[in-house]
mmCIF file of C-alpha atoms in Angstrom:
data_model
loop_
_atom_site.group_PDB
_atom_site.id
_atom_site.type_symbol
_atom_site.label_atom_id
_atom_site.label_comp_id
_atom_site.label_asym_id
_atom_site.label_seq_id
_atom_site.Cartn_x
_atom_site.Cartn_y
_atom_site.Cartn_z
ATOM 1 C CA MET A 20 0.013 -0.020 0.011
ATOM 2 C CA ALA A 21 1.517 3.223 -1.093
ATOM 3 C CA SER A 22 1.204 6.292 0.919
ATOM 4 C CA THR A 23 0.335 9.574 -0.647
ATOM 5 C CA SER A 24 1.358 12.837 0.739
ATOM 6 C CA ARG A 25 -0.581 15.937 0.059
ATOM 7 C CA THR A 26 0.740 19.419 0.033
ATOM 8 C CA ARG A 27 -1.548 22.225 1.004
ATOM 9 C CA THR A 28 -1.255 25.485 -0.663
ATOM 10 C CA GLY A 29 -2.244 28.708 0.940
ATOM 11 C CA ARG A 30 -5.946 29.188 1.365
ATOM 12 C CA GLY A 31 -5.843 32.194 3.632
ATOM 13 C CA ARG A 32 -6.524 30.267 6.877
ATOM 14 C CA GLY A 33 -2.993 29.413 7.958
ATOM 15 C CA ARG A 34 -0.346 31.286 9.805
ATOM 16 C CA GLY A 35 0.382 34.027 7.348
ATOM 17 C CA ARG A 36 -0.344 37.639 7.135
ATOM 18 C CA GLY A 37 -3.525 37.037 5.248
ATOM 19 C CA ARG A 38 -5.575 39.797 3.704
ATOM 20 C CA GLY A 39 -7.083 42.289 6.031
ATOM 21 C CA SER A 40 -8.332 45.833 6.111
ATOM 22 C CA GLY A 41 -5.351 46.931 8.210
ATOM 23 C CA SER A 42 -7.327 47.239 11.435
ATOM 24 C CA SER A 43 -6.157 45.146 14.277
ATOM 25 C CA SER A 44 -8.094 43.252 16.917
ATOM 26 C CA LEU A 45 -5.130 43.021 19.138
ATOM 27 C CA PRO A 46 -5.449 44.317 22.696
ATOM 28 C CA PRO A 47 -3.728 47.618 23.576
ATOM 29 C CA PRO A 48 -0.084 47.447 24.698
ATOM 30 C CA PRO A 49 0.343 46.735 28.451
ATOM 31 C CA SER A 50 1.496 50.271 29.190
ATOM 32 C CA THR A 51 -1.958 51.640 28.261
ATOM 33 C CA LEU A 52 -3.946 49.192 30.406
ATOM 34 C CA PRO A 53 -5.030 50.203 33.879
ATOM 35 C CA LEU A 54 -2.896 48.775 36.672
ATOM 36 C CA ILE A 55 -4.985 46.332 38.746
ATOM 37 C CA ILE A 56 -3.078 44.294 41.271
ATOM 38 C CA GLU A 57 -5.440 41.654 42.598
ATOM 39 C CA GLU A 58 -3.127 38.638 43.142
ATOM 40 C CA PHE A 59 0.432 38.261 44.387
ATOM 41 C CA PHE A 60 2.522 35.907 46.470
ATOM 42 C CA ILE A 61 5.316 36.058 48.951
ATOM 43 C CA VAL A 62 8.035 33.517 49.625
ATOM 44 C CA VAL A 63 8.840 32.906 53.272
ATOM 45 C CA TYR A 64 12.619 33.410 53.433
ATOM 46 C CA GLU A 65 13.014 34.307 57.071
ATOM 47 C CA ASP A 66 11.218 33.557 60.277
ATOM 48 C CA PRO A 67 7.603 32.723 59.273
ATOM 49 C CA LEU A 68 6.174 34.333 62.387
ATOM 50 C CA VAL A 69 7.548 37.856 61.971
ATOM 51 C CA LYS A 70 5.876 40.617 59.986
ATOM 52 C CA LYS A 71 5.769 40.032 56.218
ATOM 53 C CA GLU A 72 6.471 42.557 53.550
ATOM 54 C CA LEU A 73 3.945 42.646 50.719
ATOM 55 C CA PRO A 74 4.937 43.578 47.132
ATOM 56 C CA LYS A 75 5.562 47.258 46.552
ATOM 57 C CA LYS A 76 3.199 47.244 43.500
ATOM 58 C CA PHE A 77 0.417 46.153 45.810
ATOM 59 C CA ALA A 78 1.253 48.914 48.322
ATOM 60 C CA ASP A 79 1.292 51.384 45.426
ATOM 61 C CA TYR A 80 -2.083 50.110 44.228
ATOM 62 C CA LEU A 81 -3.528 50.954 47.701
ATOM 63 C CA ASP A 82 -1.909 54.372 47.698
ATOM 64 C CA GLY A 83 -4.326 56.939 49.203
ATOM 65 C CA LYS A 84 -6.483 54.245 50.798
ATOM 66 C CA GLU A 85 -4.043 52.405 53.033
ATOM 67 C CA PRO A 86 -5.962 50.246 55.490
ATOM 68 C CA ALA A 87 -5.017 50.074 59.195
ATOM 69 C CA LYS A 88 -5.839 46.383 59.096
ATOM 70 C CA VAL A 89 -6.707 43.676 56.606
ATOM 71 C CA TYR A 90 -8.712 40.486 56.994
ATOM 72 C CA LEU A 91 -7.163 37.227 55.833
ATOM 73 C CA ARG A 92 -9.415 34.366 54.802
ATOM 74 C CA ALA A 93 -7.898 30.976 54.108
ATOM 75 C CA ALA A 94 -9.341 29.833 50.775
ATOM 76 C CA ASP A 95 -10.605 26.543 52.082
ATOM 77 C CA CYS A 96 -10.985 27.082 55.847
ATOM 78 C CA GLY A 97 -14.551 28.363 56.184
ATOM 79 C CA PRO A 98 -15.692 31.910 56.627
ATOM 80 C CA ARG A 99 -13.278 32.810 59.412
ATOM 81 C CA LEU A 100 -11.508 36.137 58.977
ATOM 82 C CA TRP A 101 -8.115 36.688 60.639
ATOM 83 C CA THR A 102 -7.546 40.338 61.585
ATOM 84 C CA VAL A 103 -4.044 41.524 60.803
ATOM 85 C CA GLU A 104 -2.690 44.972 61.393
ATOM 86 C CA VAL A 105 -0.952 46.655 58.500
ATOM 87 C CA LEU A 106 2.198 48.679 58.838
ATOM 88 C CA PHE A 107 3.305 51.246 56.265
ATOM 89 C CA ASP A 108 6.901 52.442 56.665
ATOM 90 C CA GLY A 109 6.532 55.773 54.888
ATOM 91 C CA GLN A 110 8.820 54.613 52.077
ATOM 92 C CA GLY A 111 6.163 52.824 50.089
ATOM 93 C CA ARG A 112 6.536 49.404 51.820
ATOM 94 C CA MET A 113 3.599 47.569 53.414
ATOM 95 C CA TYR A 114 3.801 44.837 56.029
ATOM 96 C CA LEU A 115 1.449 42.368 57.591
ATOM 97 C CA ASP A 116 2.170 42.926 61.288
ATOM 98 C CA LYS A 117 0.229 42.080 64.487
ATOM 99 C CA GLY A 118 -2.085 39.118 63.809
ATOM 100 C CA TRP A 119 0.104 37.588 61.106
ATOM 101 C CA GLU A 120 1.787 35.352 63.688
ATOM 102 C CA LYS A 121 -1.533 33.784 64.674
ATOM 103 C CA PHE A 122 -2.476 33.176 61.065
ATOM 104 C CA ALA A 123 0.944 31.662 60.304
ATOM 105 C CA ILE A 124 0.851 29.319 63.337
ATOM 106 C CA ALA A 125 -2.695 28.179 62.550
ATOM 107 C CA HIS A 126 -1.740 27.331 58.956
ATOM 108 C CA GLY A 127 1.707 25.889 59.799
ATOM 109 C CA VAL A 128 3.494 28.393 57.500
ATOM 110 C CA ASP A 129 7.180 27.510 57.344
ATOM 111 C CA PHE A 130 10.486 28.426 55.721
ATOM 112 C CA GLY A 131 10.488 28.189 51.913
ATOM 113 C CA TRP A 132 6.727 28.169 51.578
ATOM 114 C CA PHE A 133 4.787 30.334 49.146
ATOM 115 C CA VAL A 134 1.765 32.295 50.338
ATOM 116 C CA HIS A 135 -0.591 33.414 47.638
ATOM 117 C CA PHE A 136 -2.917 36.386 48.197
ATOM 118 C CA LYS A 137 -5.938 37.526 46.256
ATOM 119 C CA TYR A 138 -7.321 40.945 47.072
ATOM 120 C CA GLU A 139 -11.099 40.715 47.256
ATOM 121 C CA GLY A 140 -11.728 44.387 48.093
ATOM 122 C CA ASP A 141 -13.015 45.806 51.408
ATOM 123 C CA ASP A 142 -9.591 44.996 52.921
ATOM 124 C CA VAL A 143 -10.090 41.279 52.535
ATOM 125 C CA LEU A 144 -7.309 39.004 51.215
ATOM 126 C CA THR A 145 -8.008 35.334 50.382
ATOM 127 C CA VAL A 146 -4.931 33.259 51.116
ATOM 128 C CA LYS A 147 -3.677 29.982 49.632
ATOM 129 C CA VAL A 148 -0.584 28.322 51.198
ATOM 130 C CA PHE A 149 1.886 26.193 49.227
ATOM 131 C CA ASP A 150 4.361 24.073 51.170
ATOM 132 C CA GLY A 151 8.046 23.323 50.443
ATOM 133 C CA THR A 152 7.071 20.706 47.827
ATOM 134 C CA MET A 153 5.246 23.549 45.927
ATOM 135 C CA CYS A 154 1.974 21.819 46.486
ATOM 136 C CA ARG A 155 -1.021 23.661 47.817
ATOM 137 C CA ARG A 156 -2.106 22.882 51.352
ATOM 138 C CA TYR A 157 -5.809 22.466 51.847
ATOM 139 C CA TYR A 158 -7.394 23.182 55.242
ATOM 140 C CA TYR A 159 -10.702 22.843 56.910
ATOM 141 C CA SER A 160 -11.987 24.158 60.185
ATOM 142 C CA ASP A 161 -14.257 22.683 62.753
ATOM 143 C CA ASP A 162 -14.526 26.084 64.411
ATOM 144 C CA GLU A 163 -17.967 27.754 64.237
ATOM 145 C CA ASP A 164 -16.623 31.030 65.569
ATOM 146 C CA THR A 165 -15.802 33.402 62.660
ATOM 147 C CA ASP A 166 -14.403 36.266 64.772
ATOM 148 C CA ASP A 167 -10.783 35.681 65.871
ATOM 149 C CA GLU A 168 -10.749 38.745 68.136
ATOM 150 C CA SER A 169 -13.044 37.097 70.735
ATOM 151 C CA ASP A 170 -10.163 35.033 72.203
ATOM 152 C CA ASP A 171 -6.439 34.833 72.210
ATOM 153 C CA ASP A 172 -6.170 31.121 71.473
ATOM 154 C CA VAL A 173 -4.961 30.082 68.056
ATOM 155 C CA LYS A 174 -7.431 27.631 66.697
ATOM 156 C CA PRO A 175 -5.578 25.930 63.822
ATOM 157 C CA CYS A 176 -7.085 25.093 60.531
ATOM 158 C CA ILE A 177 -6.539 21.418 60.018
ATOM 159 C CA HIS A 178 -4.565 20.046 57.127
ATOM 160 C CA PRO A 179 -6.205 16.691 56.139
ATOM 161 C CA LEU A 180 -2.961 14.840 55.405
#
């Protein structure tokens, strides 16, 4: 059985320039798009329990509306919000300060881990934690209390593994 090979000639549907009216449907160049910083991550290089610096672009995004505190919500740990005070150093840097330690302990944050944040508006950040294997850690909570300011105990979210 002989095989036949066919050669296609241009029909205007391939990867060429084609014929067009000169107008482009390409999006505008990135420099003309509005800057919206909704998601970012940090890598835990030093003590996981000390204040954490957030990216400068996120701090710049909040310029003029710097919150005194933010509310962290673990992506898979129920509706609980962790209140964390925010520190601005006057040089454009923003830190998660008092309250971060409780969140980090409850979620077992450790050296070399990635912590992903998504800004939801109203000073709420949804958080996903990735461990040293670069795999996401999933948590659940058996805590019905959604207000962490009512007690000083750290009620950990539980990792199922």
